[in-house]
Amino acid sequence: MQAINELLDRVIFRMGDYSLKLLAIVNVLLIIFITLIILWFIKKMLFRRSEIDEHEKGNIQAIYQILRYIGWLIAFGLALETMGIKVTLLLAGSAALLVGIGLGLQQTFNDVISGVILLTERSIKIGDVLEIDDDVVKIQTIGIRTSKGLNTDNISIIIPNSLITTSKVINWSHQSDKTRFRIDVGVAYGSDVDKVIKILEESANEHPEVYERELAEGRIMGFGPSSIDFQLLFFSKNTFRIGSVKSDIRRIILRKFNENNIVISFPQLDVHLKSTSKSLP
């Protein structure tokens, strides 16, 4: 036992009046190990139920992320104290340095603060479908500095958290599990408008991804220079893959228009040539 105490009391690093003993290193490793065990236990407790939906899973994940960052921050402070480094004195002595680092890493700190806001406010959760800068993204993880999402092309995108908190973001999953979408189409003048509206509504009802088919509605939106403009409104739960759903409905509309001799209009321009004759001298 005495040999173990002598080994742990051995100085492995010395600088001036400061000395680092092997016991301090062992204590730091012990702090890290205990932190990992506590975080593992917290995660097991939070996710102990197997029947967790995506909405609740996002909320639990946000809580776990906050507890995880707090746990590691406390562990880091204890590790410094164990190694004989006073955290308060370290912060006071390096105030000027921290100001310089803060100016250089201003955007990074902005992203970190935004991450804390996202995790605590929980206006955006894991599994939500967002529209950011005209790109539709399904959120997979929310980190302290960046979030990761998957776009409709199955490409993983790293998003700075400040972009989410400071930009205009559409959350397609925020209110309910269904969303109303629109398809615009213009037909030639002289077409039977009642038949066009009927075909638009039937086309939406034929698609399996359309939700509450009785709510599908065709409307006349206006009279354009060369077309009567219509709009098809329908609800769908498949917000993330809505581009594919719209494409399928447009194919159905085109097929039905061809079967009923309804022409989709296109811009037309009439050019009139005026000839002039000049008399020769």
mmCIF file of C-alpha atoms in Angstrom:
data_model
loop_
_atom_site.group_PDB
_atom_site.id
_atom_site.type_symbol
_atom_site.label_atom_id
_atom_site.label_comp_id
_atom_site.label_asym_id
_atom_site.label_seq_id
_atom_site.Cartn_x
_atom_site.Cartn_y
_atom_site.Cartn_z
ATOM 1 C CA MET A 1 0.000 0.000 0.000
ATOM 2 C CA GLN A 2 2.851 2.327 0.831
ATOM 3 C CA ALA A 3 4.410 1.605 -2.571
ATOM 4 C CA ILE A 4 1.160 2.592 -4.309
ATOM 5 C CA ASN A 5 0.973 5.821 -2.308
ATOM 6 C CA GLU A 6 4.555 6.646 -3.200
ATOM 7 C CA LEU A 7 3.834 5.956 -6.875
ATOM 8 C CA LEU A 8 0.739 8.164 -6.900
ATOM 9 C CA ASP A 9 2.637 10.913 -5.046
ATOM 10 C CA ARG A 10 5.377 10.994 -7.704
ATOM 11 C CA VAL A 11 5.761 14.303 -9.530
ATOM 12 C CA ILE A 12 5.605 13.835 -13.313
ATOM 13 C CA PHE A 13 5.713 17.503 -14.344
ATOM 14 C CA ARG A 14 7.165 20.596 -12.697
ATOM 15 C CA MET A 15 7.253 24.233 -13.740
ATOM 16 C CA GLY A 16 8.401 26.776 -11.172
ATOM 17 C CA ASP A 17 6.253 26.426 -8.089
ATOM 18 C CA TYR A 18 3.699 24.266 -9.889
ATOM 19 C CA SER A 19 3.990 20.475 -9.797
ATOM 20 C CA LEU A 20 1.722 17.856 -11.311
ATOM 21 C CA LYS A 21 1.520 14.532 -9.545
ATOM 22 C CA LEU A 22 0.432 11.170 -10.908
ATOM 23 C CA LEU A 23 -2.459 11.180 -8.430
ATOM 24 C CA ALA A 24 -3.932 14.241 -10.158
ATOM 25 C CA ILE A 25 -3.835 12.458 -13.541
ATOM 26 C CA VAL A 26 -5.570 9.427 -12.030
ATOM 27 C CA ASN A 27 -8.237 11.682 -10.502
ATOM 28 C CA VAL A 28 -8.830 13.411 -13.866
ATOM 29 C CA LEU A 29 -9.279 10.034 -15.568
ATOM 30 C CA LEU A 30 -11.630 9.025 -12.764
ATOM 31 C CA ILE A 31 -13.672 12.231 -13.242
ATOM 32 C CA ILE A 32 -13.966 11.506 -16.986
ATOM 33 C CA PHE A 33 -15.011 7.910 -16.311
ATOM 34 C CA ILE A 34 -17.628 8.924 -13.735
ATOM 35 C CA THR A 35 -18.991 11.615 -16.098
ATOM 36 C CA LEU A 36 -19.363 9.040 -18.870
ATOM 37 C CA ILE A 37 -21.182 6.665 -16.525
ATOM 38 C CA ILE A 38 -23.543 9.401 -15.292
ATOM 39 C CA LEU A 39 -24.342 10.558 -18.831
ATOM 40 C CA TRP A 40 -24.916 6.974 -19.948
ATOM 41 C CA PHE A 41 -27.300 6.441 -17.023
ATOM 42 C CA ILE A 42 -29.163 9.702 -17.774
ATOM 43 C CA LYS A 43 -29.541 8.729 -21.430
ATOM 44 C CA LYS A 44 -30.886 5.300 -20.491
ATOM 45 C CA MET A 45 -33.379 6.870 -18.111
ATOM 46 C CA LEU A 46 -34.584 9.420 -20.675
ATOM 47 C CA PHE A 47 -34.948 6.888 -23.503
ATOM 48 C CA ARG A 48 -36.106 3.961 -21.357
ATOM 49 C CA ARG A 49 -39.478 3.748 -23.135
ATOM 50 C CA SER A 50 -39.456 2.039 -26.533
ATOM 51 C CA GLU A 51 -42.698 3.576 -27.843
ATOM 52 C CA ILE A 52 -41.429 7.135 -28.340
ATOM 53 C CA ASP A 53 -42.731 9.091 -31.323
ATOM 54 C CA GLU A 54 -40.555 11.466 -33.355
ATOM 55 C CA HIS A 55 -41.946 14.590 -31.641
ATOM 56 C CA GLU A 56 -41.223 13.347 -28.114
ATOM 57 C CA LYS A 57 -37.874 11.919 -29.180
ATOM 58 C CA GLY A 58 -36.793 15.377 -30.348
ATOM 59 C CA ASN A 59 -37.762 16.923 -27.007
ATOM 60 C CA ILE A 60 -35.916 14.236 -25.019
ATOM 61 C CA GLN A 61 -32.847 14.572 -27.250
ATOM 62 C CA ALA A 62 -32.754 18.330 -26.629
ATOM 63 C CA ILE A 63 -32.924 17.815 -22.849
ATOM 64 C CA TYR A 64 -30.148 15.222 -23.013
ATOM 65 C CA GLN A 65 -27.919 17.519 -25.061
ATOM 66 C CA ILE A 66 -28.280 20.302 -22.490
ATOM 67 C CA LEU A 67 -27.528 17.927 -19.587
ATOM 68 C CA ARG A 68 -24.570 16.525 -21.536
ATOM 69 C CA TYR A 69 -22.968 19.941 -22.067
ATOM 70 C CA ILE A 70 -23.551 20.935 -18.442
ATOM 71 C CA GLY A 71 -22.055 17.635 -17.247
ATOM 72 C CA TRP A 72 -18.901 18.009 -19.319
ATOM 73 C CA LEU A 73 -18.532 21.662 -18.260
ATOM 74 C CA ILE A 74 -18.661 20.659 -14.596
ATOM 75 C CA ALA A 75 -16.240 17.797 -15.231
ATOM 76 C CA PHE A 76 -13.802 20.162 -16.972
ATOM 77 C CA GLY A 77 -13.884 22.549 -14.004
ATOM 78 C CA LEU A 78 -13.333 19.707 -11.514
ATOM 79 C CA ALA A 79 -10.458 18.367 -13.607
ATOM 80 C CA LEU A 80 -8.729 21.753 -13.546
ATOM 81 C CA GLU A 81 -9.216 22.037 -9.786
ATOM 82 C CA THR A 82 -7.857 18.516 -9.309
ATOM 83 C CA MET A 83 -4.719 19.432 -11.280
ATOM 84 C CA GLY A 84 -4.196 22.416 -8.978
ATOM 85 C CA ILE A 85 -5.369 25.055 -11.464
ATOM 86 C CA LYS A 86 -7.792 27.524 -9.904
ATOM 87 C CA VAL A 87 -10.537 28.212 -12.413
ATOM 88 C CA THR A 88 -11.413 31.648 -10.990
ATOM 89 C CA LEU A 89 -7.793 32.794 -11.057
ATOM 90 C CA LEU A 90 -7.379 31.389 -14.564
ATOM 91 C CA LEU A 91 -10.372 33.354 -15.846
ATOM 92 C CA ALA A 92 -9.270 36.546 -14.093
ATOM 93 C CA GLY A 93 -5.682 36.291 -15.334
ATOM 94 C CA SER A 94 -6.655 35.624 -18.924
ATOM 95 C CA ALA A 95 -9.435 38.198 -19.252
ATOM 96 C CA ALA A 96 -7.638 40.198 -21.946
ATOM 97 C CA LEU A 97 -6.801 37.030 -23.856
ATOM 98 C CA LEU A 98 -10.414 35.879 -23.680
ATOM 99 C CA VAL A 99 -11.569 39.225 -25.080
ATOM 100 C CA GLY A 100 -9.222 38.811 -28.049
ATOM 101 C CA ILE A 101 -10.345 35.233 -28.615
ATOM 102 C CA GLY A 102 -13.973 36.346 -28.347
ATOM 103 C CA LEU A 103 -13.512 38.949 -31.069
ATOM 104 C CA GLY A 104 -11.820 36.419 -33.330
ATOM 105 C CA LEU A 105 -14.403 33.730 -32.696
ATOM 106 C CA GLN A 106 -17.444 36.001 -32.676
ATOM 107 C CA GLN A 107 -19.310 33.976 -35.292
ATOM 108 C CA THR A 108 -18.504 30.726 -33.477
ATOM 109 C CA PHE A 109 -19.849 32.120 -30.205
ATOM 110 C CA ASN A 110 -22.922 33.327 -32.092
ATOM 111 C CA ASP A 111 -23.482 29.774 -33.346
ATOM 112 C CA VAL A 112 -22.984 28.378 -29.824
ATOM 113 C CA ILE A 113 -25.482 30.814 -28.272
ATOM 114 C CA SER A 114 -27.914 29.991 -31.074
ATOM 115 C CA GLY A 115 -27.454 26.282 -30.319
ATOM 116 C CA VAL A 116 -28.309 26.869 -26.667
ATOM 117 C CA ILE A 117 -31.420 28.797 -27.746
ATOM 118 C CA LEU A 118 -32.522 25.975 -30.061
ATOM 119 C CA LEU A 119 -31.994 23.331 -27.378
ATOM 120 C CA THR A 120 -33.789 25.265 -24.634
ATOM 121 C CA GLU A 121 -36.554 26.933 -26.652
ATOM 122 C CA ARG A 122 -37.282 23.734 -28.655
ATOM 123 C CA SER A 123 -39.085 25.596 -31.437
ATOM 124 C CA ILE A 124 -37.159 23.320 -33.808
ATOM 125 C CA LYS A 125 -36.726 19.645 -32.944
ATOM 126 C CA ILE A 126 -35.134 16.543 -34.388
ATOM 127 C CA GLY A 127 -37.264 15.202 -37.213
ATOM 128 C CA ASP A 128 -38.729 18.598 -38.172
ATOM 129 C CA VAL A 129 -38.836 19.464 -41.876
ATOM 130 C CA LEU A 130 -37.494 22.985 -42.472
ATOM 131 C CA GLU A 131 -37.220 25.201 -45.509
ATOM 132 C CA ILE A 132 -33.976 27.200 -45.267
ATOM 133 C CA ASP A 133 -32.753 29.339 -48.170
ATOM 134 C CA ASP A 134 -35.170 27.571 -50.556
ATOM 135 C CA ASP A 135 -33.777 24.170 -49.512
ATOM 136 C CA VAL A 136 -35.985 21.604 -47.737
ATOM 137 C CA VAL A 137 -34.080 19.856 -44.925
ATOM 138 C CA LYS A 138 -35.077 17.229 -42.364
ATOM 139 C CA ILE A 139 -33.234 17.860 -39.080
ATOM 140 C CA GLN A 140 -31.257 14.851 -37.827
ATOM 141 C CA THR A 141 -29.198 16.303 -34.966
ATOM 142 C CA ILE A 142 -29.024 19.641 -33.125
ATOM 143 C CA GLY A 143 -25.559 20.350 -31.762
ATOM 144 C CA ILE A 144 -24.151 23.148 -29.653
ATOM 145 C CA ARG A 145 -22.618 24.918 -32.696
ATOM 146 C CA THR A 146 -24.091 23.293 -35.798
ATOM 147 C CA SER A 147 -27.068 21.169 -36.738
ATOM 148 C CA LYS A 148 -27.134 18.380 -39.304
ATOM 149 C CA GLY A 149 -29.939 17.808 -41.751
ATOM 150 C CA LEU A 150 -30.795 15.687 -44.770
ATOM 151 C CA ASN A 151 -32.151 17.354 -47.887
ATOM 152 C CA THR A 152 -34.464 15.833 -50.482
ATOM 153 C CA ASP A 153 -31.472 14.591 -52.490
ATOM 154 C CA ASN A 154 -30.293 12.541 -49.457
ATOM 155 C CA ILE A 155 -27.303 14.866 -49.039
ATOM 156 C CA SER A 156 -26.220 15.587 -45.474
ATOM 157 C CA ILE A 157 -26.021 19.320 -44.792
ATOM 158 C CA ILE A 158 -24.200 20.994 -41.886
ATOM 159 C CA ILE A 159 -26.148 24.097 -40.851
ATOM 160 C CA PRO A 160 -24.704 26.791 -38.534
ATOM 161 C CA ASN A 161 -27.180 27.319 -35.730
ATOM 162 C CA SER A 162 -27.092 31.100 -36.180
ATOM 163 C CA LEU A 163 -28.512 30.635 -39.685
ATOM 164 C CA ILE A 164 -31.574 28.924 -38.201
ATOM 165 C CA THR A 165 -32.168 31.503 -35.459
ATOM 166 C CA THR A 166 -31.544 34.666 -37.498
ATOM 167 C CA SER A 167 -32.993 33.746 -40.905
ATOM 168 C CA LYS A 168 -36.565 33.265 -42.054
ATOM 169 C CA VAL A 169 -37.185 29.542 -41.599
ATOM 170 C CA ILE A 170 -40.379 27.692 -42.509
ATOM 171 C CA ASN A 171 -41.056 24.759 -40.182
ATOM 172 C CA TRP A 172 -43.383 22.440 -42.086
ATOM 173 C CA SER A 173 -43.739 20.169 -39.025
ATOM 174 C CA HIS A 174 -44.466 22.817 -36.385
ATOM 175 C CA GLN A 175 -48.261 22.960 -36.240
ATOM 176 C CA SER A 176 -49.635 19.617 -37.470
ATOM 177 C CA ASP A 177 -48.672 16.488 -39.352
ATOM 178 C CA LYS A 178 -50.418 17.635 -42.544
ATOM 179 C CA THR A 179 -49.702 20.635 -44.748
ATOM 180 C CA ARG A 180 -51.538 22.236 -47.650
ATOM 181 C CA PHE A 181 -49.692 22.495 -50.956
ATOM 182 C CA ARG A 182 -50.438 24.138 -54.298
ATOM 183 C CA ILE A 183 -50.024 23.280 -57.961
ATOM 184 C CA ASP A 184 -50.488 26.031 -60.554
ATOM 185 C CA VAL A 185 -51.559 25.400 -64.154
ATOM 186 C CA GLY A 186 -52.865 27.536 -66.986
ATOM 187 C CA VAL A 187 -55.200 26.389 -69.767
ATOM 188 C CA ALA A 188 -56.140 27.966 -73.055
ATOM 189 C CA TYR A 189 -59.069 30.339 -73.331
ATOM 190 C CA GLY A 190 -62.215 28.567 -74.480
ATOM 191 C CA SER A 191 -61.680 25.565 -72.174
ATOM 192 C CA ASP A 192 -64.546 24.268 -70.016
ATOM 193 C CA VAL A 193 -63.584 25.701 -66.619
ATOM 194 C CA ASP A 194 -65.914 23.392 -64.671
ATOM 195 C CA LYS A 195 -64.343 20.369 -66.326
ATOM 196 C CA VAL A 196 -60.833 21.711 -65.592
ATOM 197 C CA ILE A 197 -61.645 22.129 -61.882
ATOM 198 C CA LYS A 198 -63.150 18.638 -61.751
ATOM 199 C CA ILE A 199 -60.059 17.122 -63.397
ATOM 200 C CA LEU A 200 -57.726 18.934 -60.982
ATOM 201 C CA GLU A 201 -59.588 17.622 -57.949
ATOM 202 C CA GLU A 202 -59.809 14.088 -59.374
ATOM 203 C CA SER A 203 -56.077 14.128 -60.126
ATOM 204 C CA ALA A 204 -55.263 14.960 -56.506
ATOM 205 C CA ASN A 205 -57.645 12.303 -55.182
ATOM 206 C CA GLU A 206 -55.985 9.605 -57.287
ATOM 207 C CA HIS A 207 -52.666 10.011 -55.484
ATOM 208 C CA PRO A 208 -52.229 7.891 -52.310
ATOM 209 C CA GLU A 209 -50.166 10.578 -50.533
ATOM 210 C CA VAL A 210 -53.023 13.104 -50.604
ATOM 211 C CA TYR A 211 -54.577 13.428 -47.141
ATOM 212 C CA GLU A 212 -58.302 14.127 -46.578
ATOM 213 C CA ARG A 213 -59.227 13.918 -50.255
ATOM 214 C CA GLU A 214 -62.518 15.725 -49.775
ATOM 215 C CA LEU A 215 -60.520 18.888 -49.008
ATOM 216 C CA ALA A 216 -58.791 18.916 -52.413
ATOM 217 C CA GLU A 217 -59.954 22.063 -54.201
ATOM 218 C CA GLY A 218 -59.477 23.562 -57.646
ATOM 219 C CA ARG A 219 -59.726 27.326 -58.080
ATOM 220 C CA ILE A 220 -59.630 29.930 -60.853
ATOM 221 C CA MET A 221 -56.875 32.346 -59.828
ATOM 222 C CA GLY A 222 -57.037 34.843 -62.664
ATOM 223 C CA PHE A 223 -57.043 35.623 -66.332
ATOM 224 C CA GLY A 224 -53.573 35.843 -67.801
ATOM 225 C CA PRO A 225 -52.466 37.308 -71.142
ATOM 226 C CA SER A 226 -52.736 33.923 -72.862
ATOM 227 C CA SER A 227 -54.262 31.566 -70.263
ATOM 228 C CA ILE A 228 -56.893 31.015 -67.623
ATOM 229 C CA ASP A 229 -54.872 30.400 -64.458
ATOM 230 C CA PHE A 230 -55.961 27.633 -62.068
ATOM 231 C CA GLN A 231 -54.630 26.406 -58.741
ATOM 232 C CA LEU A 232 -55.014 22.979 -57.135
ATOM 233 C CA LEU A 233 -54.972 22.904 -53.324
ATOM 234 C CA PHE A 234 -54.479 19.647 -51.440
ATOM 235 C CA PHE A 235 -53.239 18.343 -48.096
ATOM 236 C CA SER A 236 -50.425 15.837 -47.606
ATOM 237 C CA LYS A 237 -48.435 14.411 -44.701
ATOM 238 C CA ASN A 238 -45.415 13.702 -46.877
ATOM 239 C CA THR A 239 -43.893 17.168 -46.541
ATOM 240 C CA PHE A 240 -40.298 16.009 -46.982
ATOM 241 C CA ARG A 241 -40.925 14.292 -50.349
ATOM 242 C CA ILE A 242 -43.623 16.667 -51.554
ATOM 243 C CA GLY A 243 -41.685 17.400 -54.748
ATOM 244 C CA SER A 244 -42.181 13.812 -55.891
ATOM 245 C CA VAL A 245 -45.887 13.931 -54.916
ATOM 246 C CA LYS A 246 -46.419 17.115 -56.934
ATOM 247 C CA SER A 247 -44.644 15.576 -59.921
ATOM 248 C CA ASP A 248 -46.945 12.543 -59.841
ATOM 249 C CA ILE A 249 -50.067 14.735 -59.613
ATOM 250 C CA ARG A 250 -48.877 16.868 -62.527
ATOM 251 C CA ARG A 251 -48.488 13.711 -64.619
ATOM 252 C CA ILE A 252 -52.058 12.702 -63.780
ATOM 253 C CA ILE A 253 -53.311 16.179 -64.655
ATOM 254 C CA LEU A 254 -51.488 16.132 -67.996
ATOM 255 C CA ARG A 255 -52.887 12.690 -68.860
ATOM 256 C CA LYS A 256 -56.451 13.741 -68.019
ATOM 257 C CA PHE A 257 -56.105 16.995 -69.950
ATOM 258 C CA ASN A 258 -55.002 15.056 -73.037
ATOM 259 C CA GLU A 259 -57.905 12.629 -72.650
ATOM 260 C CA ASN A 260 -60.386 15.528 -72.475
ATOM 261 C CA ASN A 261 -58.787 17.708 -75.181
ATOM 262 C CA ILE A 262 -57.854 20.476 -72.747
ATOM 263 C CA VAL A 263 -54.838 22.453 -73.896
ATOM 264 C CA ILE A 264 -52.231 23.809 -71.469
ATOM 265 C CA SER A 265 -51.550 27.305 -72.694
ATOM 266 C CA PHE A 266 -48.199 28.787 -73.578
ATOM 267 C CA PRO A 267 -47.191 32.391 -74.267
ATOM 268 C CA GLN A 268 -47.962 33.511 -77.793
ATOM 269 C CA LEU A 269 -46.689 36.556 -79.592
ATOM 270 C CA ASP A 270 -48.149 37.931 -82.791
ATOM 271 C CA VAL A 271 -45.725 39.782 -85.032
ATOM 272 C CA HIS A 272 -47.163 42.110 -87.688
ATOM 273 C CA LEU A 273 -44.877 43.099 -90.546
ATOM 274 C CA LYS A 274 -45.594 46.359 -92.259
ATOM 275 C CA SER A 275 -44.040 46.877 -95.647
ATOM 276 C CA THR A 276 -43.208 50.354 -96.954
ATOM 277 C CA SER A 277 -42.293 51.297 -100.473
ATOM 278 C CA LYS A 278 -40.098 54.207 -101.399
ATOM 279 C CA SER A 279 -40.292 55.872 -104.769
ATOM 280 C CA LEU A 280 -37.095 56.024 -106.709
ATOM 281 C CA PRO A 281 -35.890 59.498 -107.738
#
